[in-house]
Short mmCIF file of C-alpha atoms and ligand atoms in Angstrom, two decimals:
data_model
loop_
_atom_site.label_atom_id
_atom_site.label_comp_id
_atom_site.label_asym_id
_atom_site.label_seq_id
_atom_site.Cartn_x
_atom_site.Cartn_y
_atom_site.Cartn_z
CA MET H 1 16.65 47.98 -9.65
CA ALA H 2 14.64 47.73 -6.19
CA GLU H 3 16.57 47.29 -3.14
CA MET H 4 16.69 43.43 -2.08
CA ILE H 5 16.79 41.64 1.19
CA ARG H 6 17.62 38.35 1.94
CA LYS H 7 14.96 36.36 3.43
CA SER H 8 15.92 32.47 3.08
CA SER H 9 19.68 31.70 3.30
CA VAL H 10 21.28 29.69 0.58
CA ALA H 11 21.38 26.56 2.73
CA GLU H 12 17.54 26.82 3.18
CA VAL H 13 16.62 27.23 -0.35
CA ILE H 14 18.93 24.26 -1.35
CA ASN H 15 17.64 22.23 1.17
CA HIS H 16 14.33 23.29 0.31
CA TRP H 17 14.86 22.06 -3.16
CA ILE H 18 16.07 18.70 -1.61
CA LEU H 19 13.35 18.26 0.45
CA ALA H 20 10.76 19.26 -2.32
CA GLY H 21 12.73 17.16 -5.18
CA SER H 22 12.43 13.87 -3.06
CA CYS H 23 9.02 14.71 -1.87
CA MET H 24 7.58 15.06 -5.52
CA LEU H 25 9.35 12.03 -6.47
CA LEU H 26 8.29 10.04 -3.73
CA MET H 27 4.86 11.18 -4.23
CA LEU H 28 4.74 10.56 -8.04
CA SER H 29 6.06 6.91 -7.44
CA GLY H 30 3.90 6.54 -4.49
CA PHE H 31 0.94 7.11 -6.77
CA ALA H 32 2.42 4.39 -9.43
CA PHE H 33 2.56 1.79 -6.77
CA LEU H 34 -0.97 2.82 -5.35
CA PHE H 35 -2.88 2.71 -8.99
CA HIS H 36 -0.50 0.68 -11.10
CA LEU H 37 0.93 3.14 -13.23
CA GLU H 38 3.07 1.50 -15.87
CA PRO H 39 4.40 4.42 -17.81
CA VAL H 40 5.50 6.38 -14.33
CA GLY H 41 7.29 2.79 -13.50
CA SER H 42 8.86 3.06 -17.20
CA VAL H 43 10.33 6.30 -16.28
CA PHE H 44 12.06 4.89 -13.22
CA GLY H 45 13.08 1.90 -14.92
CA GLY H 46 10.94 -0.71 -13.90
CA PHE H 47 8.82 -1.19 -10.49
CA GLU H 48 11.76 -3.00 -9.13
CA SER H 49 14.01 -0.14 -9.28
CA MET H 50 11.35 2.10 -8.93
CA LYS H 51 10.79 0.48 -5.13
CA ASN H 52 14.65 1.02 -4.64
CA VAL H 53 14.45 4.67 -5.91
CA HIS H 54 11.61 5.52 -3.71
CA ASN H 55 13.25 3.57 -0.41
CA TRP H 56 16.65 5.57 -0.94
CA LEU H 57 14.94 8.77 -1.67
CA GLY H 58 13.15 8.28 1.64
CA VAL H 59 16.19 8.11 3.09
CA VAL H 60 17.37 11.50 1.18
CA PHE H 61 13.58 13.17 2.23
CA CYS H 62 14.26 12.00 5.89
CA ILE H 63 17.58 13.61 6.51
CA SER H 64 16.21 17.02 4.48
CA LEU H 65 13.07 17.12 6.62
CA LEU H 66 15.54 16.96 9.99
CA ILE H 67 17.89 19.81 8.52
CA SER H 68 14.82 21.65 7.47
CA MET H 69 13.44 21.46 11.50
CA VAL H 70 16.73 23.46 12.43
CA HIS H 71 15.47 26.07 9.94
CA TYR H 72 11.91 26.55 10.74
CA LEU H 73 10.85 24.35 13.56
CA LYS H 74 11.50 27.29 16.09
CA ASP H 75 9.21 30.00 14.07
CA ALA H 76 6.43 27.13 13.67
CA PHE H 77 5.90 27.06 17.43
CA GLU H 78 5.41 30.77 17.90
CA TYR H 79 2.05 32.38 17.73
CA ASP H 80 0.52 35.66 18.54
CA ALA H 81 -2.62 37.89 18.84
CA ASP H 82 -2.02 38.77 15.11
CA ASP H 83 -1.66 35.02 14.01
CA VAL H 84 -5.09 34.45 15.65
CA GLN H 85 -6.75 37.29 13.76
CA TRP H 86 -4.89 36.27 10.66
CA PHE H 87 -7.02 33.32 10.80
CA LYS H 88 -10.47 34.98 11.31
CA VAL H 89 -9.64 36.88 8.26
CA ALA H 90 -8.55 33.66 6.58
CA GLY H 91 -4.78 35.38 5.86
CA GLY H 92 -6.98 37.65 3.14
CA TYR H 93 -7.37 34.52 0.74
CA LEU H 94 -11.00 34.62 0.41
CA SER H 95 -11.62 38.64 0.02
CA HIS H 96 -9.00 41.36 -0.91
CA LYS H 97 -11.01 43.53 0.93
CA VAL H 98 -10.35 42.57 4.71
CA LYS H 99 -7.56 43.92 6.51
CA VAL H 100 -4.78 41.25 7.28
CA PRO H 101 -2.77 42.04 10.40
CA PRO H 102 0.88 42.44 10.26
CA MET H 103 2.83 39.46 9.83
CA GLY H 104 6.51 38.39 10.82
CA LYS H 105 8.58 36.37 8.39
CA TYR H 106 5.91 33.30 8.22
CA ASN H 107 2.15 33.60 8.73
CA PRO H 108 0.63 31.14 10.53
CA GLY H 109 -0.77 29.15 7.95
CA GLN H 110 2.71 28.49 6.43
CA LYS H 111 3.43 27.51 10.31
CA LEU H 112 0.84 24.94 10.73
CA TYR H 113 1.68 23.78 7.23
CA TYR H 114 5.10 23.19 8.44
CA LEU H 115 4.23 21.33 11.37
CA ALA H 116 1.81 19.25 9.30
CA ILE H 117 4.83 18.27 7.02
CA VAL H 118 6.81 17.67 10.12
CA GLY H 119 4.34 15.32 11.75
CA ALA H 120 3.30 13.38 8.46
CA GLY H 121 6.96 13.34 7.48
CA ILE H 122 7.66 11.64 10.50
CA ALA H 123 4.93 9.15 10.34
CA ILE H 124 5.52 8.56 6.54
CA ALA H 125 9.14 7.87 7.02
CA LEU H 126 8.77 5.68 10.04
CA SER H 127 6.04 3.63 8.44
CA GLY H 128 8.56 3.67 5.17
CA PHE H 129 11.42 2.13 7.10
CA GLY H 130 8.83 -0.40 8.53
CA ILE H 131 7.40 -1.66 5.41
CA TRP H 132 10.96 -1.61 3.75
CA LEU H 133 12.95 -3.34 6.63
CA MET H 134 11.00 -5.22 8.78
CA LYS H 135 9.21 -7.22 6.26
CA ASP H 136 8.70 -10.49 8.52
CA ASN H 137 6.74 -8.53 11.26
CA SER H 138 3.18 -8.77 10.46
CA THR H 139 1.90 -6.37 13.11
CA VAL H 140 4.82 -3.70 12.08
CA MET H 141 3.87 -4.23 8.55
CA LEU H 142 0.15 -3.98 8.58
CA LEU H 143 0.50 -0.75 10.85
CA SER H 144 3.14 0.83 8.57
CA HIS H 145 1.21 0.01 5.76
CA LEU H 146 -1.84 1.96 7.22
CA VAL H 147 0.18 4.91 8.43
CA HIS H 148 2.23 5.24 5.19
CA ASN H 149 -1.00 5.94 3.60
CA ILE H 150 -2.73 8.20 6.07
CA ALA H 151 0.47 10.27 6.05
CA PHE H 152 0.49 10.10 2.18
CA LEU H 153 -3.10 11.40 2.08
CA ILE H 154 -2.24 14.29 4.28
CA PHE H 155 1.02 15.15 1.93
CA VAL H 156 -1.40 14.64 -1.16
CA LEU H 157 -3.70 17.31 0.27
CA ALA H 158 -1.35 19.89 1.86
CA VAL H 159 1.27 19.86 -0.91
CA PRO H 160 0.01 21.21 -3.69
CA VAL H 161 -1.99 23.61 -1.74
CA HIS H 162 1.49 25.05 -0.33
CA ILE H 163 2.85 24.76 -3.97
CA TYR H 164 -0.17 26.99 -5.41
CA LEU H 165 0.29 29.60 -2.68
CA GLY H 166 4.21 29.84 -2.78
CA THR H 167 3.61 30.48 -7.08
CA LEU H 168 0.41 31.42 -8.71
CA ALA H 169 -1.46 33.02 -5.59
CA ASN H 170 1.42 35.10 -4.50
CA PRO H 171 3.32 36.30 -7.48
CA GLY H 172 6.73 37.13 -6.76
CA THR H 173 6.86 34.58 -3.68
CA PHE H 174 8.80 31.57 -5.90
CA GLN H 175 11.80 34.11 -6.42
CA ILE H 176 12.56 33.29 -2.81
CA MET H 177 13.07 29.89 -3.46
CA VAL H 178 15.32 30.73 -6.39
CA ASN H 179 18.05 32.82 -4.63
CA GLY H 180 16.52 33.42 -1.20
CA MET H 181 15.95 37.25 -1.87
CA MET H 182 12.64 39.56 -2.14
CA PRO H 183 12.16 43.28 -2.53
CA LEU H 184 12.75 45.27 0.63
CA ALA H 185 9.44 47.39 -0.40
CA ASP H 186 7.38 44.32 -0.53
CA ALA H 187 9.11 42.88 2.69
CA ARG H 188 8.00 45.82 4.28
CA LYS H 189 4.45 45.43 3.53
CA LYS H 190 4.38 41.55 3.84
CA HIS H 191 6.60 40.87 6.56
CA PRO H 192 6.42 44.45 8.94
CA LYS H 193 7.24 42.73 12.04
CA TRP H 194 10.04 40.63 10.85
CA ILE H 195 11.64 43.93 8.85
CA LYS H 196 11.22 45.97 12.31
CA ALA H 197 12.98 43.26 14.26
CA ILE H 198 15.94 43.27 12.13
CA GLY H 199 15.85 47.49 11.96
CA ARG H 200 15.32 47.77 8.46
CA MET H 201 11.82 49.31 8.59
CA MET K 1 -14.77 -9.28 -13.08
CA ALA K 2 -13.88 -12.45 -15.33
CA ASN K 3 -14.60 -14.71 -12.41
CA ASP K 4 -17.75 -13.89 -11.08
CA ASN K 5 -19.64 -16.56 -10.16
CA THR K 6 -22.21 -16.47 -13.00
CA THR K 7 -19.45 -17.43 -15.99
CA ASN K 8 -17.29 -20.49 -15.91
CA ARG K 9 -15.14 -20.00 -12.77
CA LYS K 10 -12.95 -23.08 -12.80
CA SER K 11 -12.05 -24.28 -9.30
CA ILE K 12 -10.47 -27.28 -7.26
CA LEU K 13 -12.75 -29.12 -4.94
CA VAL K 14 -11.28 -30.74 -2.48
CA THR K 15 -13.16 -33.72 -0.81
CA PRO K 16 -10.81 -34.36 2.41
CA GLU K 17 -13.09 -37.45 3.33
CA LEU K 18 -11.57 -39.16 -0.01
CA CYS K 19 -8.03 -38.13 0.57
CA ILE K 20 -5.62 -41.23 1.40
CA GLY K 21 -2.80 -39.02 2.27
CA CYS K 22 -0.47 -40.40 -0.60
CA ARG K 23 0.78 -36.83 -1.36
CA ALA K 24 1.13 -37.90 -5.11
CA CYS K 25 -0.34 -34.24 -5.47
CA GLN K 26 2.83 -32.93 -3.78
CA VAL K 27 4.95 -34.59 -5.93
CA ALA K 28 3.02 -33.80 -9.14
CA CYS K 29 2.67 -30.29 -8.26
CA LYS K 30 6.76 -30.38 -8.00
CA SER K 31 7.45 -31.94 -10.76
CA TRP K 32 4.97 -29.60 -13.26
CA ASN K 33 6.83 -26.74 -11.50
CA GLN K 34 10.11 -27.93 -11.28
CA LEU K 35 10.69 -27.20 -7.49
CA PRO K 36 13.45 -28.49 -5.57
CA ALA K 37 13.04 -30.96 -2.63
CA ILE K 38 13.44 -29.39 0.60
CA LYS K 39 15.55 -30.97 3.44
CA THR K 40 13.08 -31.76 6.85
CA LYS K 41 13.44 -33.28 10.04
CA ASN K 42 11.24 -36.47 11.06
CA ASN K 43 9.20 -34.77 13.67
CA GLY K 44 6.94 -37.44 14.25
CA THR K 45 4.00 -36.62 11.70
CA TYR K 46 3.68 -37.79 8.19
CA GLN K 47 3.12 -34.24 7.64
CA ASN K 48 6.06 -33.22 5.14
CA PRO K 49 7.29 -30.40 4.50
CA PRO K 50 5.55 -29.14 7.68
CA ASP K 51 4.38 -25.94 6.03
CA LEU K 52 3.82 -24.58 2.56
CA ALA K 53 7.05 -23.08 1.54
CA ALA K 54 8.52 -21.45 -1.66
CA ALA K 55 9.25 -24.82 -3.04
CA ALA K 56 6.06 -26.49 -1.62
CA PHE K 57 2.59 -24.87 -3.26
CA ASN K 58 0.78 -27.68 -1.55
CA ILE K 59 0.61 -29.68 1.41
CA ILE K 60 -1.20 -32.47 3.01
CA ARG K 61 -2.08 -31.52 6.35
CA TYR K 62 -2.00 -34.54 8.40
CA SER K 63 -4.37 -34.21 11.71
CA GLU K 64 -5.52 -36.93 14.47
CA VAL K 65 -8.91 -36.41 16.24
CA PRO K 66 -10.81 -38.31 18.98
CA SER K 67 -13.31 -40.54 17.24
CA GLN K 68 -16.01 -42.90 18.45
CA GLU K 69 -15.33 -45.77 16.37
CA ASN K 70 -11.42 -46.04 16.63
CA PRO K 71 -9.23 -44.68 18.82
CA VAL K 72 -8.06 -41.82 16.78
CA ARG K 73 -9.27 -40.58 13.47
CA TRP K 74 -6.42 -39.58 10.92
CA LEU K 75 -7.40 -36.60 8.75
CA PHE K 76 -5.79 -35.58 5.48
CA VAL K 77 -6.67 -32.07 4.19
CA SER K 78 -4.99 -30.41 1.19
CA GLN K 79 -3.80 -26.78 1.60
CA ARG K 80 -2.92 -24.54 -1.21
CA CYS K 81 -3.71 -20.96 -2.31
CA MET K 82 -7.67 -20.76 -2.05
CA HIS K 83 -7.74 -18.46 -5.09
CA CYS K 84 -9.77 -16.07 -3.44
CA ASP K 85 -12.62 -14.04 -5.49
CA ASP K 86 -11.61 -10.92 -3.24
CA ALA K 87 -8.26 -11.62 -3.21
CA GLY K 88 -6.03 -9.57 -0.41
CA CYS K 89 -2.78 -10.42 -2.02
CA MET K 90 -4.27 -8.92 -5.33
CA ASN K 91 -5.84 -5.93 -3.48
CA ILE K 92 -2.39 -4.82 -1.60
CA CYS K 93 0.26 -5.97 -4.41
CA PRO K 94 1.95 -2.46 -5.42
CA THR K 95 3.20 -4.10 -8.70
CA PRO K 96 1.40 -4.27 -11.73
CA GLY K 97 1.18 -8.03 -13.20
CA ALA K 98 3.20 -9.67 -10.12
CA ILE K 99 -0.43 -11.09 -9.17
CA TYR K 100 -3.39 -11.48 -11.86
CA ARG K 101 -6.40 -12.81 -12.66
CA THR K 102 -6.59 -15.25 -15.21
CA ALA K 103 -9.76 -15.89 -17.63
CA GLU K 104 -10.35 -19.04 -15.81
CA GLY K 105 -10.44 -17.07 -12.11
CA ALA K 106 -7.10 -18.16 -11.16
CA VAL K 107 -5.18 -15.89 -9.03
CA ALA K 108 -1.65 -16.29 -10.89
CA THR K 109 1.82 -15.11 -10.13
CA ASP K 110 4.77 -13.69 -12.49
CA ALA K 111 7.92 -13.92 -10.33
CA SER K 112 9.74 -11.76 -12.67
CA LYS K 113 7.64 -8.58 -11.98
CA CYS K 114 7.49 -9.12 -8.29
CA ILE K 115 9.40 -6.40 -6.29
CA GLY K 116 9.72 -8.80 -3.08
CA CYS K 117 8.11 -6.05 -1.12
CA LYS K 118 6.07 -8.81 1.03
CA LEU K 119 2.87 -7.04 1.68
CA CYS K 120 0.97 -9.69 -0.15
CA VAL K 121 1.12 -12.35 2.89
CA GLN K 122 -0.37 -9.62 5.17
CA ALA K 123 -3.23 -9.21 3.29
CA CYS K 124 -3.95 -12.86 2.76
CA PRO K 125 -6.53 -14.34 5.16
CA PHE K 126 -4.98 -17.96 4.69
CA ASN K 127 -1.17 -17.11 5.04
CA VAL K 128 -0.28 -18.55 1.66
CA PRO K 129 1.98 -16.36 0.16
CA ARG K 130 6.20 -17.66 0.50
CA TYR K 131 9.10 -16.12 -0.70
CA GLY K 132 12.34 -17.85 -2.14
CA GLU K 133 15.77 -17.23 -1.76
CA ASP K 134 15.19 -14.44 -4.34
CA GLY K 135 12.76 -12.51 -2.42
CA LYS K 136 9.95 -13.12 -4.72
CA MET K 137 6.72 -14.25 -4.00
CA SER K 138 5.54 -17.68 -5.23
CA LYS K 139 2.21 -19.97 -4.15
CA CYS K 140 -0.16 -22.07 -6.11
CA HIS K 141 -1.52 -20.57 -9.34
CA LEU K 142 -3.94 -23.09 -10.23
CA CYS K 143 -1.63 -24.15 -12.80
CA PHE K 144 -2.68 -21.18 -14.90
CA ASP K 145 -0.43 -22.60 -17.88
CA ARG K 146 -2.27 -25.92 -18.23
CA ILE K 147 -5.69 -24.90 -17.67
CA ALA K 148 -5.56 -22.06 -20.41
CA ASN K 149 -4.63 -24.97 -22.60
CA GLY K 150 -7.64 -27.06 -21.61
CA MET K 151 -5.50 -29.58 -19.30
CA SER K 152 -6.34 -29.91 -15.42
CA PRO K 153 -4.01 -28.86 -13.02
CA ALA K 154 -1.07 -31.43 -12.20
CA CYS K 155 -2.29 -32.30 -8.82
CA THR K 156 -5.83 -33.03 -9.75
CA LYS K 157 -4.94 -34.95 -12.61
CA THR K 158 -2.43 -36.93 -10.44
CA CYS K 159 -4.98 -37.49 -7.53
CA PRO K 160 -5.84 -41.25 -7.22
CA THR K 161 -9.15 -41.18 -5.26
CA GLY K 162 -10.81 -38.09 -6.59
CA ALA K 163 -10.10 -36.12 -3.30
CA LEU K 164 -8.79 -33.34 -5.76
CA GLN K 165 -11.20 -32.70 -8.61
CA PHE K 166 -11.15 -29.70 -11.25
CA GLY K 167 -13.71 -28.35 -13.33
CA ASP K 168 -16.31 -25.74 -13.30
CA ARG K 169 -17.04 -24.18 -9.98
CA ALA K 170 -20.74 -24.10 -10.07
CA GLU K 171 -20.77 -27.77 -11.51
CA LEU K 172 -18.14 -29.12 -8.83
CA ILE K 173 -20.08 -27.36 -5.94
CA ALA K 174 -23.66 -28.69 -7.22
CA ALA K 175 -22.10 -32.07 -7.73
CA ALA K 176 -20.93 -32.52 -4.16
CA LYS K 177 -24.08 -31.42 -2.50
CA LYS K 178 -25.87 -34.15 -4.16
CA ASP K 179 -23.56 -36.49 -3.00
CA GLY K 180 -24.31 -35.61 0.36
CA TYR K 181 -21.88 -33.16 1.45
CA GLY K 182 -23.77 -30.75 3.75
CA THR K 183 -20.71 -28.39 4.05
CA ILE K 184 -18.96 -26.43 1.24
CA TYR K 185 -16.46 -24.52 2.68
CA GLY K 186 -15.68 -21.42 0.43
CA GLU K 187 -18.65 -21.35 -1.09
CA GLN K 188 -19.56 -17.80 0.09
CA ASP K 189 -16.47 -16.57 2.06
CA LEU K 190 -14.30 -13.90 0.45
CA GLY K 191 -16.83 -13.66 -2.68
CA GLY K 192 -16.52 -17.31 -3.16
CA LEU K 193 -13.23 -19.13 -2.82
CA GLY K 194 -11.47 -20.90 -6.11
CA SER K 195 -10.40 -23.63 -3.97
CA VAL K 196 -13.63 -25.11 -2.32
CA TYR K 197 -13.70 -28.13 0.17
CA ALA K 198 -16.64 -30.49 0.54
CA PHE K 199 -17.37 -31.83 4.20
CA LYS K 200 -19.72 -33.89 6.09
CA ASP K 201 -17.85 -33.15 9.37
CA GLU K 202 -17.49 -29.54 10.49
CA PRO K 203 -14.81 -27.88 8.32
CA LYS K 204 -13.15 -26.76 11.95
CA LEU K 205 -12.24 -30.71 12.66
CA TYR K 206 -10.20 -30.44 9.52
CA GLY K 207 -8.14 -27.36 10.81
CA MET K 208 -9.87 -24.92 8.26
CA LYS K 209 -9.94 -21.31 9.07
CA GLU K 210 -13.44 -20.12 10.64
CA ASN K 211 -14.73 -16.83 8.86
CA PRO K 212 -11.69 -15.77 6.90
CA GLN K 213 -11.36 -12.24 6.61
CA ILE K 214 -8.77 -9.67 4.83
CA PRO K 215 -7.39 -7.85 7.72
CA ALA K 216 -9.79 -4.57 8.68
CA SER K 217 -6.75 -2.27 8.27
CA VAL K 218 -6.34 -3.40 4.27
CA VAL K 219 -9.98 -3.42 3.68
CA PHE K 220 -9.96 0.25 4.78
CA TRP K 221 -7.26 1.32 2.94
CA HIS K 222 -8.68 -0.62 -0.15
CA THR K 223 -11.81 1.00 -0.07
CA TYR K 224 -11.37 4.47 1.43
CA LEU K 225 -7.81 5.46 1.96
CA LYS K 226 -6.48 4.78 -1.88
CA PRO K 227 -9.45 6.26 -3.74
CA LEU K 228 -9.32 9.10 -1.51
CA SER K 229 -5.91 10.02 -2.24
CA ALA K 230 -6.85 10.42 -6.07
CA ILE K 231 -10.05 12.21 -5.37
CA GLY K 232 -8.20 14.20 -2.75
CA LEU K 233 -5.39 15.41 -5.33
CA GLY K 234 -8.02 16.45 -7.90
CA GLY K 235 -10.05 18.16 -5.11
CA VAL K 236 -7.08 20.33 -3.98
CA VAL K 237 -5.90 21.19 -7.96
CA ALA K 238 -9.79 22.32 -8.67
CA ALA K 239 -9.83 24.20 -5.60
CA ALA K 240 -6.37 26.13 -6.24
CA ALA K 241 -7.67 26.44 -9.82
CA ILE K 242 -11.19 28.00 -8.85
CA HIS K 243 -9.42 30.28 -6.25
CA TYR K 244 -7.27 31.52 -8.86
CA LEU K 245 -10.19 32.28 -11.17
CA ALA K 246 -12.81 33.76 -8.53
CA ILE K 247 -10.96 35.37 -6.11
CA GLY K 248 -7.46 35.75 -7.60
CA PRO K 249 -4.02 36.16 -6.81
CA HIS K 250 -2.93 38.38 -3.33
CA LYS K 251 -2.36 42.01 -4.47
CA ASP K 252 -0.61 44.72 -2.44
CA ASP K 253 -2.95 46.86 -0.07
CA LYS K 254 -2.85 49.83 -2.30
CA GLU K 255 -4.05 48.20 -5.15
CA VAL K 256 -7.23 46.99 -3.55
C1 HEM A 301 11.54 7.88 4.56
C2 HEM A 301 10.86 7.53 3.65
C3 HEM A 301 10.27 6.55 3.02
C4 HEM A 301 10.26 5.38 3.04
C5 HEM A 301 11.55 4.68 3.65
C6 HEM A 301 9.57 4.53 1.93
C7 HEM A 301 9.29 3.20 1.92
C8 HEM A 301 8.01 2.81 1.20
C9 HEM A 301 7.87 1.43 0.74
C10 HEM A 301 8.99 0.17 1.46
C11 HEM A 301 6.73 1.24 0.40
C12 HEM A 301 6.25 -0.24 -0.19
C13 HEM A 301 6.39 -0.54 -1.77
C14 HEM A 301 7.64 -0.64 -2.07
O1 HEM A 301 8.11 -1.56 -1.39
O2 HEM A 301 8.42 0.01 -2.78
C15 HEM A 301 6.24 2.54 -0.08
C16 HEM A 301 5.02 2.61 -0.50
C17 HEM A 301 4.36 3.70 -0.96
N1 HEM A 301 5.11 4.94 -0.39
FE1 HEM A 301 6.61 5.50 0.65
N2 HEM A 301 8.46 5.70 1.92
C18 HEM A 301 8.87 6.83 2.20
C19 HEM A 301 8.59 8.36 2.00
C20 HEM A 301 7.34 8.42 1.24
C21 HEM A 301 7.00 9.73 1.25
C22 HEM A 301 7.65 11.01 1.52
C23 HEM A 301 5.80 9.53 0.18
C24 HEM A 301 4.56 10.71 -0.14
C25 HEM A 301 4.60 11.78 0.10
C26 HEM A 301 5.66 7.99 0.20
C27 HEM A 301 4.40 7.44 -0.50
C28 HEM A 301 4.27 6.27 -0.99
C29 HEM A 301 2.90 5.42 -1.24
C30 HEM A 301 1.90 6.41 -1.78
C31 HEM A 301 3.32 4.07 -1.53
C32 HEM A 301 2.54 3.02 -1.82
C33 HEM A 301 1.59 2.55 -0.98
C34 HEM A 301 1.57 1.20 -0.97
O3 HEM A 301 1.57 0.49 -1.74
O4 HEM A 301 1.67 1.02 0.55
N3 HEM A 301 6.42 7.32 0.58
N4 HEM A 301 7.02 3.49 0.59
S1 SF4 A 302 -5.66 -17.63 -0.46
FE1 SF4 A 302 -4.06 -15.59 -0.35
S2 SF4 A 302 -2.79 -15.61 -1.71
FE2 SF4 A 302 -4.49 -17.21 -2.35
S3 SF4 A 302 -5.77 -15.87 -3.66
FE3 SF4 A 302 -6.45 -15.80 -1.45
S4 SF4 A 302 -5.23 -13.78 -0.72
FE4 SF4 A 302 -4.13 -14.37 -2.52
S1 SF4 A 303 5.72 -9.42 -2.72
FE1 SF4 A 303 5.54 -9.41 -4.84
S2 SF4 A 303 3.69 -10.49 -5.35
FE2 SF4 A 303 3.65 -9.86 -2.89
S3 SF4 A 303 2.96 -7.79 -2.94
FE3 SF4 A 303 4.89 -7.44 -3.02
S4 SF4 A 303 5.45 -7.26 -5.38
FE4 SF4 A 303 3.52 -8.24 -4.86
S1 SF4 A 304 -2.93 -26.20 -8.81
FE1 SF4 A 304 -0.79 -26.48 -10.18
S2 SF4 A 304 0.15 -24.96 -8.71
FE2 SF4 A 304 -1.26 -25.67 -7.41
S3 SF4 A 304 -1.05 -26.94 -5.81
FE3 SF4 A 304 -2.00 -27.88 -7.97
S4 SF4 A 304 -0.09 -28.36 -9.17
FE4 SF4 A 304 0.58 -27.00 -7.69
#
């Protein structure tokens, strides 16, 4: 068997699933509220209980998002010349012939995606609490309703792309979200700067 | 839509000039809807209860305005849900069936479905929805249960002067115009209101809201944001599928 290396800690993997699971259920119930999807409502035991599930999953999502910041936020703010070059070749996603510059643990696309989720996540959480808990304040309600739905749009556009890139578009990547491991040989090719930094090149 | 102005949309026509302020309509509404009394204080006006409430679907607003013939003019105007054609409350409600349109054009409610989120009042241009102890929304429902069975609403049936009339919307408006009421409040607003008012004076004098509108953020959300979230989902999923087929997944350098 090929030699493996740990890319994500157990805590990172577990928290990622809590974040992803709560987010997917929140998006599903959110779509059900928006478009009156009665079959989805029935799965949650009716709209009234779906509202409670949605609100409390929001709390779970919120805590999980905060924990994820400990894991990813520092990385997500660091960019170098290779990252700029990465954008020039669109990360190699639009053509397999271009030369993709050497990357660290995360490419700038992933880092910007994470920042978008943090930004939209904070917005959707704050506005969600606004709609939930400040029902009698008209200004808060109207603003929250608008912000909640704008942030939702960002999730709707970003999350499926993230899922596609983490599964079908990059075979093998999904395993990292199962046990945190990837083959060392692959890591040397895809993340040379990270492997160099930890002295395993 | 079942309620467009060409079909026989039903309406209440309020003619405030004919109202004598007897409040029989308030009592009739309570009686038909089995609503409890509300304890209130005398605060120097006949208006009682002071505002719409979870147990008060309609009220008579009393106001005193200057007049040429008398020291004051005492005005009575019946207030309730307007049963808007473009109903903000219905647009924003996240729960199917909690607010719905009946065949007669009424904006009816089903408290058993309501989840108590209180979004509807934010989108209502007339500040109509109220919430009971149970947190459920309540408001005038145009007696949807009576009118579906060929009866008129309790309040209009009981009105002794004809200040409240129920009937075919187009006919009521035509008759009021023929009787010399120059201003029909609500004829065009929000796609046409289901509670229309016949005035000879300026509606403003009676405290009617000028140019009622659904809040801009709610209109923006309803027209653009909401459809965009469905279109956006379809779009990114389609883009991913096209990428997978046309360009294909990542390959390691040496396989290129
Ligand atoms: C801390 C996080 C969150 C809280 C407290 C929260 C709370 C709420 C509340 C109170 C509502 C109004 C409907 C209702 O009363 O059930 C709502 C609606 C909605 N939520 Fe959330 N939510 C949160 C996170 C999310 C997330 C992460 C998503 C999706 C990515 C989402 C998507 C939606 C959508 C689409 C609606 C329906 C839109 C509407 O009717 O205004 N929410 N949320
Ligand atoms: S007046 Fe308010 S509650 Fe009545 S139909 Fe219009 S928006 Fe809804
Ligand atoms: S309070 Fe009830 S009727 Fe009003 S928007 Fe929420 S679910 Fe709909
Ligand atoms: S139409 Fe029915 S519910 Fe509405 S105010 Fe009259 S009696 Fe009450």
